[in-house]
PDB file of C-alpha atoms in Angstrom:
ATOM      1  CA  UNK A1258      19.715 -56.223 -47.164  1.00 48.00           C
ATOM      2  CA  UNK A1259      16.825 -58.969 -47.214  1.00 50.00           C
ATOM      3  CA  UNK A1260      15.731 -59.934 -50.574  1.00 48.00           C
ATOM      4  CA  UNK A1261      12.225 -59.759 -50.075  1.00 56.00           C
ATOM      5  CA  UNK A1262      12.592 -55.968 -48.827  1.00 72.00           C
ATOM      6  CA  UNK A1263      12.642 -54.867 -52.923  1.00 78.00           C
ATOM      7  CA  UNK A1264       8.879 -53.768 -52.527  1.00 76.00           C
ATOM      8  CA  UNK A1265       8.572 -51.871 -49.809  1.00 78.00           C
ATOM      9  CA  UNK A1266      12.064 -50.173 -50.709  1.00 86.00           C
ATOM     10  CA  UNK A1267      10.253 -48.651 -54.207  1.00 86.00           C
ATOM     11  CA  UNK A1268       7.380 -47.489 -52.595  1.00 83.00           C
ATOM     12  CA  UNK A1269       8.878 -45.580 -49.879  1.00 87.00           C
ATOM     13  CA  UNK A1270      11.486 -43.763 -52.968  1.00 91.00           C
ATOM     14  CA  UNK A1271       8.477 -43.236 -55.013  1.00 88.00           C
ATOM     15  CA  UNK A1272       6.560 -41.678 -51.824  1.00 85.00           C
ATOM     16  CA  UNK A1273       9.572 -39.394 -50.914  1.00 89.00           C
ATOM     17  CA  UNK A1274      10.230 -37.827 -54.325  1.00 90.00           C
ATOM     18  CA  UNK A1275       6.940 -37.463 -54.881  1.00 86.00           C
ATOM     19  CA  UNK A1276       6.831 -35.054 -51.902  1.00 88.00           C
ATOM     20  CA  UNK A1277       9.749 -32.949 -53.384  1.00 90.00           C
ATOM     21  CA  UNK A1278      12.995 -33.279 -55.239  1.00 91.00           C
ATOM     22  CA  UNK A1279      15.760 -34.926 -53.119  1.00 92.00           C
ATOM     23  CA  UNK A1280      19.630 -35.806 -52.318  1.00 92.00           C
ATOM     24  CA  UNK A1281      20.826 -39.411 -52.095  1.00 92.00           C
ATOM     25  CA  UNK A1282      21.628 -38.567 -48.780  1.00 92.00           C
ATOM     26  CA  UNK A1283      17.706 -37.173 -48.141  1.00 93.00           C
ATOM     27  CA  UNK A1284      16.470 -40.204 -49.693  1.00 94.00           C
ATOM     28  CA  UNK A1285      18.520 -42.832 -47.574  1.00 93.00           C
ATOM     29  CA  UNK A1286      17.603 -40.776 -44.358  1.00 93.00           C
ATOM     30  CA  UNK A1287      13.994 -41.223 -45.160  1.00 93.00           C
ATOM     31  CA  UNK A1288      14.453 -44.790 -46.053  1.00 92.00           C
ATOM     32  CA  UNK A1289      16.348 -45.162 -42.499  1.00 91.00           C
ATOM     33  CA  UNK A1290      13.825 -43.199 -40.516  1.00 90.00           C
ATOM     34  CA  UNK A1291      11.089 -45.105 -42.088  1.00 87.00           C
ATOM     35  CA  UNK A1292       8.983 -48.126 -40.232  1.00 79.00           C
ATOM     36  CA  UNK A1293       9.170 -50.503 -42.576  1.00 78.00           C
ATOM     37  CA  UNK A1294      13.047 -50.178 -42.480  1.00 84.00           C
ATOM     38  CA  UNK A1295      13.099 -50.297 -38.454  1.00 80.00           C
ATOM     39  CA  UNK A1296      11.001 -52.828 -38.458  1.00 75.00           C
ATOM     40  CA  UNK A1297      13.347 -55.271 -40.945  1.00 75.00           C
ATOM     41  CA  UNK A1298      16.606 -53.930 -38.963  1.00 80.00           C
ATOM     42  CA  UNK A1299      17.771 -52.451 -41.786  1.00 81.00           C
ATOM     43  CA  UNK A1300      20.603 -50.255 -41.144  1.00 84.00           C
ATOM     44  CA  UNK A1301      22.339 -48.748 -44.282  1.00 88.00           C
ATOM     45  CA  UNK A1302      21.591 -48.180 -47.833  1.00 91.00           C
ATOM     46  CA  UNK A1303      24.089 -47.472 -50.107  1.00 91.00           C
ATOM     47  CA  UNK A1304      24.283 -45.232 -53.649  1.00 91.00           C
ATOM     48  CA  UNK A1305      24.304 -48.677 -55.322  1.00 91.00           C
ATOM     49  CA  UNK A1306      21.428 -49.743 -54.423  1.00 91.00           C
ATOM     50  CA  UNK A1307      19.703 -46.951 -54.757  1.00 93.00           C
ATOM     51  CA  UNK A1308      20.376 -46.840 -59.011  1.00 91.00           C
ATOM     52  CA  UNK A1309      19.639 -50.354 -58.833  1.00 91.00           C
ATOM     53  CA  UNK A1310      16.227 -49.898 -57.646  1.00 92.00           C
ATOM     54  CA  UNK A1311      15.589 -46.847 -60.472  1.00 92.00           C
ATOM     55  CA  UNK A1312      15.907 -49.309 -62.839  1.00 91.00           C
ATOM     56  CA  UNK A1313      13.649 -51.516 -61.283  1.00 88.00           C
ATOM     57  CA  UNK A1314      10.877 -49.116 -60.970  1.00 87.00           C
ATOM     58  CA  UNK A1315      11.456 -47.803 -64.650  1.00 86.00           C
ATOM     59  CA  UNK A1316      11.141 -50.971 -65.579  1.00 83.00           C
ATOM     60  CA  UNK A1317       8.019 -52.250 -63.359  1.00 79.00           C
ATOM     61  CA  UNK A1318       6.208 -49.184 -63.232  1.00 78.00           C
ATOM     62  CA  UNK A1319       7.495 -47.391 -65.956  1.00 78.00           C
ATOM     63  CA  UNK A1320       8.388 -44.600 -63.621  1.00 83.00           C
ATOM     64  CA  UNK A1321      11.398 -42.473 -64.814  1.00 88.00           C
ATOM     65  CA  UNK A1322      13.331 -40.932 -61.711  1.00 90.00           C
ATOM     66  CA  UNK A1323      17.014 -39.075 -62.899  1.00 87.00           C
ATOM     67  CA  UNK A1324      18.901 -36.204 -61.504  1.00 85.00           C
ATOM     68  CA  UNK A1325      20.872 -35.140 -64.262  1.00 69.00           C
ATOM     69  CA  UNK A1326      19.906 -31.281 -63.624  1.00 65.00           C
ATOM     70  CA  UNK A1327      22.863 -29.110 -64.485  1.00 62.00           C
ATOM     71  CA  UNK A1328      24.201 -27.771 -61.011  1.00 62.00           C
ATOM     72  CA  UNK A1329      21.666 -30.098 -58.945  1.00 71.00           C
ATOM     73  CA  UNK A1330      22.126 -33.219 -57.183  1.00 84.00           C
ATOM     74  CA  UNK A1331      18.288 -33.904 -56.255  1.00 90.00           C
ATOM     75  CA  UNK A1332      16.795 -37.130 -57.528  1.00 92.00           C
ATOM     76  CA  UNK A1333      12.989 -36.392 -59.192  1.00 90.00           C
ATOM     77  CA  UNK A1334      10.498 -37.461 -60.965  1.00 88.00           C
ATOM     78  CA  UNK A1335      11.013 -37.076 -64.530  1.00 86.00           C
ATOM     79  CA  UNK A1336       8.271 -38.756 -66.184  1.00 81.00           C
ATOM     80  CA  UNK A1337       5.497 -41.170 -65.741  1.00 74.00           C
ATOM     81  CA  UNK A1338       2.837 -42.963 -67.140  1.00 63.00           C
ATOM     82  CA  UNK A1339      -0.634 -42.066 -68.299  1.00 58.00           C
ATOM     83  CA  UNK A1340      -3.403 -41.790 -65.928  1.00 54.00           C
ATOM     84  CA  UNK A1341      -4.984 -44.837 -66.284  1.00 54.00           C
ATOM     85  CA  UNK A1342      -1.527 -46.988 -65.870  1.00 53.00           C
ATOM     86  CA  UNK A1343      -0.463 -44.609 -63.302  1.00 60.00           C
ATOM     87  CA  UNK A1344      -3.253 -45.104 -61.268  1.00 67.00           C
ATOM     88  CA  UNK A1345      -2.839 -48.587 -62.144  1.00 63.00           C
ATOM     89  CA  UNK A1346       0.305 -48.661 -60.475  1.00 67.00           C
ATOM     90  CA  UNK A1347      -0.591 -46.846 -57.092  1.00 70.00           C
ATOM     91  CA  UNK A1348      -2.699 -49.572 -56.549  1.00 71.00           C
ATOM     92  CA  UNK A1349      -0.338 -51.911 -57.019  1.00 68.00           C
ATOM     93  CA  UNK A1350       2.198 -50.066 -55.034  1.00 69.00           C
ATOM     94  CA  UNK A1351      -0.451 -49.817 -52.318  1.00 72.00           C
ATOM     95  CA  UNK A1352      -1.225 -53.730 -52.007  1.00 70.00           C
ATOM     96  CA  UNK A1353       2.528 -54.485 -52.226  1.00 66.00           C
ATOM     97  CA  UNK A1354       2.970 -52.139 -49.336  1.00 67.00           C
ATOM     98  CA  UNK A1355       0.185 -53.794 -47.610  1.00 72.00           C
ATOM     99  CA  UNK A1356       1.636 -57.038 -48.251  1.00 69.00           C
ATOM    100  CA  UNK A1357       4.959 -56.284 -47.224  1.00 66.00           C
ATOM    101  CA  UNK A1358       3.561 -55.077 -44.118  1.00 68.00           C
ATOM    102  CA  UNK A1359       1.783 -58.214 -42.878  1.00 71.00           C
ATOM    103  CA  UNK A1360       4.877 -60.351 -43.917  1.00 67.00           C
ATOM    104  CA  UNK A1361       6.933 -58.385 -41.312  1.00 65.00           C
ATOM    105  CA  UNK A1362       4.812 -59.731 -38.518  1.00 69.00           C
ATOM    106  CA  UNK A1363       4.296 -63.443 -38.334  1.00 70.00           C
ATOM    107  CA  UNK A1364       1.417 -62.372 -35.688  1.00 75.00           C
ATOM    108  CA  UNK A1365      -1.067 -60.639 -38.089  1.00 71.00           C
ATOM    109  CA  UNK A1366      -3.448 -62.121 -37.695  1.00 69.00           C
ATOM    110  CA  UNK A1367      -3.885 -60.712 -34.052  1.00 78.00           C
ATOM    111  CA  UNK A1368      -4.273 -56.982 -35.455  1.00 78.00           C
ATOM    112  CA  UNK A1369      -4.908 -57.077 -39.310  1.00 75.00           C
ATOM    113  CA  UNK A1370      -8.811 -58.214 -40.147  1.00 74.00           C
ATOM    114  CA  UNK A1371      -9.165 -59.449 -43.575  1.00 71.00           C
ATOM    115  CA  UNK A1372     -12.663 -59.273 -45.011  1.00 71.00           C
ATOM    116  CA  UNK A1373     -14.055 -62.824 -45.004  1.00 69.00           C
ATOM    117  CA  UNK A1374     -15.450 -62.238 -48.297  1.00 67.00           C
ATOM    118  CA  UNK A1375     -13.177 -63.624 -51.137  1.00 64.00           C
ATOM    119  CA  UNK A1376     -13.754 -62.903 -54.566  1.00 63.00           C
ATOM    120  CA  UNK A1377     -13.903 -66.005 -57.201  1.00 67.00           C
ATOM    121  CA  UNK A1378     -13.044 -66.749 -60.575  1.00 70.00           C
ATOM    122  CA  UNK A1379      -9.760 -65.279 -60.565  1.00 78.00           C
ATOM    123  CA  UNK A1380      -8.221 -68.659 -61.360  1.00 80.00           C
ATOM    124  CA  UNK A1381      -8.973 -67.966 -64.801  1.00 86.00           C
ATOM    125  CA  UNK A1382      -7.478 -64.335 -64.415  1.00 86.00           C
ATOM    126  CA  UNK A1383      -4.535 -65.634 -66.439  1.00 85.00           C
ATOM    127  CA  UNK A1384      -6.079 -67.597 -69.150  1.00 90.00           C
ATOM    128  CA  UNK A1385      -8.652 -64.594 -69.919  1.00 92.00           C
ATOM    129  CA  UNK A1386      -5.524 -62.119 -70.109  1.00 89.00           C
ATOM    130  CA  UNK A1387      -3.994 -64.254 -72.036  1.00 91.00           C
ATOM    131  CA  UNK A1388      -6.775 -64.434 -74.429  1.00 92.00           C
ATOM    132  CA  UNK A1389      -7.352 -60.991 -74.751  1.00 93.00           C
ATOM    133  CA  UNK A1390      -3.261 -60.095 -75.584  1.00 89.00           C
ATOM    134  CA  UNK A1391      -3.305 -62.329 -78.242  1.00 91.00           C
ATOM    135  CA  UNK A1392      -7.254 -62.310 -79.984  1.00 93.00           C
ATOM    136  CA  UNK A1393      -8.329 -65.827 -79.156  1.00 94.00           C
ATOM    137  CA  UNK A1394     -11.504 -66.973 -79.303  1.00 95.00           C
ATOM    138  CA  UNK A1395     -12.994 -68.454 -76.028  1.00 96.00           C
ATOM    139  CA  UNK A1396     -15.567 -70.641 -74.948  1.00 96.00           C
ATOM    140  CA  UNK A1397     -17.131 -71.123 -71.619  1.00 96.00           C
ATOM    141  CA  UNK A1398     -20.588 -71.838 -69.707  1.00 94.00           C
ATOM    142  CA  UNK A1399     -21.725 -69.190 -67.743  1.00 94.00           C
ATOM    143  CA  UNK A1400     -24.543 -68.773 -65.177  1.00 91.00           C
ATOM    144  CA  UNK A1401     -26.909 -65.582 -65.372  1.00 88.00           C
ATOM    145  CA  UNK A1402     -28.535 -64.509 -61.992  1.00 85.00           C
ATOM    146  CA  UNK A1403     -31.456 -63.127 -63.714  1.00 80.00           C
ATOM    147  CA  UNK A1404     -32.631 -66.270 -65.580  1.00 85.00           C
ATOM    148  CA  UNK A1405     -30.849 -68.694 -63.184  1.00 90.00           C
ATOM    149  CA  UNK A1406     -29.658 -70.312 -66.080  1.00 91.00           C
ATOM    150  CA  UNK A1407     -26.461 -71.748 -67.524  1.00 93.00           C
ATOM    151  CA  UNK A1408     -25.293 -71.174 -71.360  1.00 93.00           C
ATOM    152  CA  UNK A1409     -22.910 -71.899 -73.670  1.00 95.00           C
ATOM    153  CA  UNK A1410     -21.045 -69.107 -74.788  1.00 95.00           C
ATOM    154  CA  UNK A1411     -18.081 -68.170 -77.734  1.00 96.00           C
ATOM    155  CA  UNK A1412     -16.866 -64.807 -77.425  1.00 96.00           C
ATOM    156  CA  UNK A1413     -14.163 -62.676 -78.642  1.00 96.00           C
ATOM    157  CA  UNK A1414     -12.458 -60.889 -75.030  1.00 94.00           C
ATOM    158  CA  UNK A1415     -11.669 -57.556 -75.465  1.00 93.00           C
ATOM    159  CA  UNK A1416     -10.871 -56.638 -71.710  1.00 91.00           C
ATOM    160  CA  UNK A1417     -11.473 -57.154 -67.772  1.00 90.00           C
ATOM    161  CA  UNK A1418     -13.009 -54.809 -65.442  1.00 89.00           C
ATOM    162  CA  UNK A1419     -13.471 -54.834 -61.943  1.00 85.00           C
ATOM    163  CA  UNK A1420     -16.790 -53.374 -60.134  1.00 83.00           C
ATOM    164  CA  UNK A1421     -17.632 -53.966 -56.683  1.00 80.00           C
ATOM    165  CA  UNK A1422     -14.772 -56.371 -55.794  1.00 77.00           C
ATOM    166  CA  UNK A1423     -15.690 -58.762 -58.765  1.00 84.00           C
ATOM    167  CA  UNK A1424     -14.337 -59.233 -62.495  1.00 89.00           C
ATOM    168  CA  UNK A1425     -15.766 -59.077 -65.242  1.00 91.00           C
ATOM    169  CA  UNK A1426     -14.801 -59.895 -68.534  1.00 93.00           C
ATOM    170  CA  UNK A1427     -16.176 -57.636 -71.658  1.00 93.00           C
ATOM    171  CA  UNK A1428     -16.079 -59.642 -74.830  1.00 94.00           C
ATOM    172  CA  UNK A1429     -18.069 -59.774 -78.188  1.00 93.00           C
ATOM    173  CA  UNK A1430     -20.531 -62.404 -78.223  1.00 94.00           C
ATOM    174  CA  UNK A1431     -20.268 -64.208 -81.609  1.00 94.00           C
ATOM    175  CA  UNK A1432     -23.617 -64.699 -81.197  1.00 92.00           C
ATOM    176  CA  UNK A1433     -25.366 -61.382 -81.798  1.00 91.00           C
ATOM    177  CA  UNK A1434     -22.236 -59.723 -82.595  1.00 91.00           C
ATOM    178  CA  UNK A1435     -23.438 -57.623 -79.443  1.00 89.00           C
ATOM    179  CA  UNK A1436     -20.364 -56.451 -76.745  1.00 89.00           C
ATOM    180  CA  UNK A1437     -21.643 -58.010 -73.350  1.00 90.00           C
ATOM    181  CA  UNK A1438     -20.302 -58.547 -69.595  1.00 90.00           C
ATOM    182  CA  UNK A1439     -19.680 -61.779 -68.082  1.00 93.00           C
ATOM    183  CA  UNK A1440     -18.932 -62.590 -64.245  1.00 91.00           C
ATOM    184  CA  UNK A1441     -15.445 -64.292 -63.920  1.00 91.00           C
ATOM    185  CA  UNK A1442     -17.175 -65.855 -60.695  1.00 90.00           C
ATOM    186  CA  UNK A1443     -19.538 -67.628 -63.341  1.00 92.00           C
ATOM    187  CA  UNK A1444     -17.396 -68.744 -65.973  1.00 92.00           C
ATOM    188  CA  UNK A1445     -17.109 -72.352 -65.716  1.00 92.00           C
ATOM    189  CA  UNK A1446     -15.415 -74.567 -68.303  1.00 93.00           C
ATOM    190  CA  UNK A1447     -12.699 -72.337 -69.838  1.00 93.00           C
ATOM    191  CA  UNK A1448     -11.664 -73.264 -73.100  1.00 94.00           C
ATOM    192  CA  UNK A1449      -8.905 -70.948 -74.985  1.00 94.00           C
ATOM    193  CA  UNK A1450      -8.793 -71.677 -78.692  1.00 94.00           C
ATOM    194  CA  UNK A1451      -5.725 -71.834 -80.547  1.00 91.00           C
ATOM    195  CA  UNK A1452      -7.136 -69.904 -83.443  1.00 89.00           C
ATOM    196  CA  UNK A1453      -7.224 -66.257 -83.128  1.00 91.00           C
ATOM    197  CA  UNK A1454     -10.499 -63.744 -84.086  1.00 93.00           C
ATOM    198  CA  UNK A1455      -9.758 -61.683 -87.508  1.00 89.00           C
ATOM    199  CA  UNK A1456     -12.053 -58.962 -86.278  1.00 88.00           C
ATOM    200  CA  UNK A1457     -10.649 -55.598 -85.858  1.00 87.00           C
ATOM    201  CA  UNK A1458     -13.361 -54.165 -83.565  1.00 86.00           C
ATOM    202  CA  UNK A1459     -13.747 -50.389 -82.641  1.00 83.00           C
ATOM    203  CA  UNK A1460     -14.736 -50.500 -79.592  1.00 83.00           C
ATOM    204  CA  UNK A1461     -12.939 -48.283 -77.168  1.00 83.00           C
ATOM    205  CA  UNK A1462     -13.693 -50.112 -73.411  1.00 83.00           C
ATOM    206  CA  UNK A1463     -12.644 -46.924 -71.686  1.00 81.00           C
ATOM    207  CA  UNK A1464     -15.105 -44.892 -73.386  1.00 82.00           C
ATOM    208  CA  UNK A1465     -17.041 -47.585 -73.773  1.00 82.00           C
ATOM    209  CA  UNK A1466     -17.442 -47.083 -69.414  1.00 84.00           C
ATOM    210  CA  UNK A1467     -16.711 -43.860 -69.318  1.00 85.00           C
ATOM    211  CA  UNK A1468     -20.238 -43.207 -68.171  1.00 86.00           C
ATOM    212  CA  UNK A1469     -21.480 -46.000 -66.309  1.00 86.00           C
ATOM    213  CA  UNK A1470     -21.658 -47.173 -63.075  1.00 86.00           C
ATOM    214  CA  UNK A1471     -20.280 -50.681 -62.769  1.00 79.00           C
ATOM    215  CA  UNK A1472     -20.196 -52.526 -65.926  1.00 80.00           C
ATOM    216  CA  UNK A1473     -23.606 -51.851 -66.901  1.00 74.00           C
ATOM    217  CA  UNK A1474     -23.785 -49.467 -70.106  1.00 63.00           C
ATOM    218  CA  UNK A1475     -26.395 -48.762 -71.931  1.00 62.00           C
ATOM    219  CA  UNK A1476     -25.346 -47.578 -75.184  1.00 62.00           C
ATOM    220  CA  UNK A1477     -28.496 -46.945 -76.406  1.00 62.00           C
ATOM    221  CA  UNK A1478     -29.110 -43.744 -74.117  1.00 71.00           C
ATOM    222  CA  UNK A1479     -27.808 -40.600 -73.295  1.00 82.00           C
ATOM    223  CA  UNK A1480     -25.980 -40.447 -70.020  1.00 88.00           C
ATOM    224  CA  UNK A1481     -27.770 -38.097 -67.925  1.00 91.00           C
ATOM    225  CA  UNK A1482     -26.895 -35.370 -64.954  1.00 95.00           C
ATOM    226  CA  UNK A1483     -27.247 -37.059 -61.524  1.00 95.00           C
ATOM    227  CA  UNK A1484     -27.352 -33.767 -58.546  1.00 96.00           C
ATOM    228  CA  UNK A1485     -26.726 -35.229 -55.158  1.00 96.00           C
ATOM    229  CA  UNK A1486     -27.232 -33.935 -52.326  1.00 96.00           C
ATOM    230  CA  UNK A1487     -25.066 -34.776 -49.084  1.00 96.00           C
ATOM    231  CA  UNK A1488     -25.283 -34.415 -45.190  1.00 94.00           C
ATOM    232  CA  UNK A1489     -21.805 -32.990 -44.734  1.00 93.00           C
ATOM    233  CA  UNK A1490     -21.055 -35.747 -42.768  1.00 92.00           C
ATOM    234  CA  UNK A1491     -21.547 -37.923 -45.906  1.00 93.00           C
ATOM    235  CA  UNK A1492     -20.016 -35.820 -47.980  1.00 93.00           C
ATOM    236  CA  UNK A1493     -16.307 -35.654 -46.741  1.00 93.00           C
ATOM    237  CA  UNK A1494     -16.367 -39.571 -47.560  1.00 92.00           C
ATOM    238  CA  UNK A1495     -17.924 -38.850 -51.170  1.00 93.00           C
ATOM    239  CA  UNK A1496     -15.241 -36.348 -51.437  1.00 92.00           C
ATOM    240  CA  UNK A1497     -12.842 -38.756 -50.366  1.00 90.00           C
ATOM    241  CA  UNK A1498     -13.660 -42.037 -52.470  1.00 90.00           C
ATOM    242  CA  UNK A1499     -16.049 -40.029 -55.460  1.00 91.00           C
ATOM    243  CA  UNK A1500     -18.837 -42.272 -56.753  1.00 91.00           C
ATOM    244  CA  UNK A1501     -17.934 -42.221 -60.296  1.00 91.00           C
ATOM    245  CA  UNK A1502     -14.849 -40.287 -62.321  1.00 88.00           C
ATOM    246  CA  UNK A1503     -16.903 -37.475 -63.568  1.00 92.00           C
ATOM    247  CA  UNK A1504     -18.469 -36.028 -59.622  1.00 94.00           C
ATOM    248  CA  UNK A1505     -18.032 -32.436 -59.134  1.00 95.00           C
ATOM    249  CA  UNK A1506     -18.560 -30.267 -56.040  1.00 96.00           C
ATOM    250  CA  UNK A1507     -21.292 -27.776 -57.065  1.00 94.00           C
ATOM    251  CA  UNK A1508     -21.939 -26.103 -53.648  1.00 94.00           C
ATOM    252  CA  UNK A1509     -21.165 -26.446 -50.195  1.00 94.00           C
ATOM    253  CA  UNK A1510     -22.885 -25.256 -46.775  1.00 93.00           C
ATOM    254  CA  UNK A1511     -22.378 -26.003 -42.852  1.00 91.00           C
ATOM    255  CA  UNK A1512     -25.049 -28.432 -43.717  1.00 92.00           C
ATOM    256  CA  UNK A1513     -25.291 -29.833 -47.089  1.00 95.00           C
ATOM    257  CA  UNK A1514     -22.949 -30.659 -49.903  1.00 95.00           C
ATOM    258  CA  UNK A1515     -24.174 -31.311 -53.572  1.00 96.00           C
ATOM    259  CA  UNK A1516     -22.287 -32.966 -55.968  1.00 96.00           C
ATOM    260  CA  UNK A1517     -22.715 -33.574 -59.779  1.00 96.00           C
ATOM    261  CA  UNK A1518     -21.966 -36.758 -61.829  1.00 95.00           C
ATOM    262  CA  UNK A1519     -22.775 -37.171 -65.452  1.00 94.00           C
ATOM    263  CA  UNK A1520     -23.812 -41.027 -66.287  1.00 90.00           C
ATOM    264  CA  UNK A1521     -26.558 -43.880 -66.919  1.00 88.00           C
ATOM    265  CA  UNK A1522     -28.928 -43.762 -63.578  1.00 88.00           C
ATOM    266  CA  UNK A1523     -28.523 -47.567 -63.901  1.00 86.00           C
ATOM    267  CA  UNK A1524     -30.076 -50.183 -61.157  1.00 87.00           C
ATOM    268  CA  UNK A1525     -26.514 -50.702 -60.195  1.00 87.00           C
ATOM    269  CA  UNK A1526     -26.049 -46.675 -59.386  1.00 90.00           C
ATOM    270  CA  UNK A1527     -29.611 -47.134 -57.339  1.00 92.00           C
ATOM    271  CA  UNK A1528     -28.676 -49.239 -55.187  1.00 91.00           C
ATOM    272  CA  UNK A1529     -25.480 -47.598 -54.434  1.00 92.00           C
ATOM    273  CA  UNK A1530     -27.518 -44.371 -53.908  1.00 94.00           C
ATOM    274  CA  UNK A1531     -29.846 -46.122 -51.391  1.00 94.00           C
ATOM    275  CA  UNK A1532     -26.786 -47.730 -49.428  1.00 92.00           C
ATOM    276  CA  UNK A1533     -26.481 -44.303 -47.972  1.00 93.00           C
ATOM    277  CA  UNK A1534     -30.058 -43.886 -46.762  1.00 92.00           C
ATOM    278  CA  UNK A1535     -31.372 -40.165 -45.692  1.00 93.00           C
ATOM    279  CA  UNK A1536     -27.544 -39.106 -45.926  1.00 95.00           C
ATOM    280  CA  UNK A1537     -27.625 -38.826 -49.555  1.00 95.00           C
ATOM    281  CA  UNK A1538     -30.955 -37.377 -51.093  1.00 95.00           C
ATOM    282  CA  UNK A1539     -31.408 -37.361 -55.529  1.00 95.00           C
ATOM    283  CA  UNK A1540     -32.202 -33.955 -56.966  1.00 96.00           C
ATOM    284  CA  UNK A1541     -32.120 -34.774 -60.422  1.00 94.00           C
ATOM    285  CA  UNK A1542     -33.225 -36.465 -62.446  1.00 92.00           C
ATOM    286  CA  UNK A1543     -36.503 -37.159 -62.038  1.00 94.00           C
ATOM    287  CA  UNK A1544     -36.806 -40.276 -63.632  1.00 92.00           C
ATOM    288  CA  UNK A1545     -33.993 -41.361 -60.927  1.00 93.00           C
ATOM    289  CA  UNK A1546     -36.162 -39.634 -58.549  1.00 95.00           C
ATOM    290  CA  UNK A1547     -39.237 -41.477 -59.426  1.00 95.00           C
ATOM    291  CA  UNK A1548     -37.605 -44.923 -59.608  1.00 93.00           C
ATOM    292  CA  UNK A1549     -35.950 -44.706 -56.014  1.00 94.00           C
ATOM    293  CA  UNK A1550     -39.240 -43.254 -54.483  1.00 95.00           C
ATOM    294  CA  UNK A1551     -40.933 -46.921 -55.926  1.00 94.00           C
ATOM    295  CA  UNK A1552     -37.918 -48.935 -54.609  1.00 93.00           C
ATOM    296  CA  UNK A1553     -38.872 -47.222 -51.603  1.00 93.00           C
ATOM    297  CA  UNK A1554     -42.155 -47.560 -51.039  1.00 92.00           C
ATOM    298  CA  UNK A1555     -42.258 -51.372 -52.455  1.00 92.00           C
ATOM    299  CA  UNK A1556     -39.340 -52.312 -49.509  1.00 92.00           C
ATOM    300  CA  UNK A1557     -41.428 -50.688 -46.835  1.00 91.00           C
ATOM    301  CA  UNK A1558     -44.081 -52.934 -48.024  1.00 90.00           C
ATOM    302  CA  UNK A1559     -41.882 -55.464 -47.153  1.00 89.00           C
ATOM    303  CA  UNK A1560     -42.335 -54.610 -43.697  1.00 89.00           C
ATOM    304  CA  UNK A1561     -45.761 -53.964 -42.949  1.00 81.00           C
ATOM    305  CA  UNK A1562     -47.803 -57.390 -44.250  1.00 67.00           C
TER     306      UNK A1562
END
């Protein structure tokens, strides 16, 4: 069996068992009815393999799959991780299984279109994780779009989030003491110190987000109840890839759909709302209401000089 086949071998286990419980034998005849196993000319899989790669996926996804059921022979699911790292790792089964997919056709490029859009900074992915595992201070120049300026900055990293197909990285600015977000695609001039921060800070990032739209939080409001309403057209893709974590289906008709989020009506969430256009109308709150109907009015202005 091809070495480079691991990937694509866990996700299809993974995807089986998480239909139902199953039989070595049930498992191998999915495996061997599958695609991606056609496609490699892969022709057998044996028992041996098979605990081979539950070890591997306890140990990369910390994904526990047993069958040690009195009187039953099925293979399931016996534990996993939380949410957040389980979600975590369907995304990362996902791109493997992407990726395993384009590397079985030298020809992709002929059928699979890659957005031309890359996103930057990620060469200092490593550097900033690294940081952040082990408390060290960092130090960097970073460009601001609103100022169109470039500072110096020291910061304590606390985490990385992504929004919108960019990183960030949330850190304490030993500035202002003040718990800020900085564009990987900005940071220029990474310096790691050797010295790590003292500072125990209790700042939860998750809940620190929980509310917001992006990475802009505003900790110095009250998130707020956002009622959309939807052209059911609209809706079945809201329903399908929600907004933010907290959306709720309120009420549904042939028509309309409205839907109920609880978070800061930020600029970012604006402009997400307006990407939609007449499909998605605000309800509440006003002050979101009020702000849109401006943004409005001031880009048809745009047009009629």
């Amino acid at each position: 069996m091809k070495k480079d086949f691991f990937l694509a071998r866990y996700a299809l286990i993974i995807k089986r068992l998480e239909r139902s419980p199953a039989t070595f034998e049930e498992i191998e005849q999915f495996l061997l009815d599958s695609r991606e196993f056609q496609d490699a000319n892969v022709y057998q899989y044996s028992i041996r393999t098979l605990q081979r790669d539950l070890k591997d996926i306890n140990s990369l996804f910390n994904l526990v799959i047993q069958n040690k059921k009195k009187g039953d022979n099925r293979y399931f699911i016996a534990s996993r991780p939380i949410m957040e790292v389980d979600e975590y790792n369907q995304r990362l089964l996902e791109s493997y299984q992407i990726i395993n997919a384009i590397n079985a056709y030298p020809d992709f490029a002929d059928f699979v279109f890659l957005e031309p859009r890359k996103p930057r900074g990620i060469d200092s992915f490593y550097d900033l994780l690294f940081a952040i595992r082990n408390k060290k201070v960092v130090e960097f120049e970073h460009f601001s779009f609103l100022n169109q300026k470039i500072t110096k900055r020291k910061v304590h990293p606390l985490a990385l989030k992504e929004s919108k197909d960019r990183w960030y990285l949330i850190a304490v600015d030993t500035k202002d003491k003040k718990t800020k977000s900085f564009g990987l695609d900005r940071i220029k001039y990474l310096d790691v110190y050797k010295a790590s921060y003292r500072e125990r800070y209790k700042i939860d990032v998750k809940e620190h987000f929980k509310n917001s739209f992006g990475v802009m939080n505003l900790e110095e409001q009250k998130p707020q109840k956002i009622v959309l309403e939807c052209s059911k057209q609209q809706a079945e893709y809201v329903k399908s890839f929600p907004l933010h974590s907290t959306q709720e289906l309120v009420s549904e008709t042939p028509e309309k759909v409205v839907f109920e989020l609880c978070l800061h009506p930020t600029y970012d969430f604006m402009q997400e709302i307006l990407s939609y256009g007449k499909e998605v109308k605000v309800l509440e709150p006003q002050c979101l209401i009020d702000d849109i109907k401006i943004h409005l009015q001031e880009s048809i202005k745009n047009y009629f000089l």
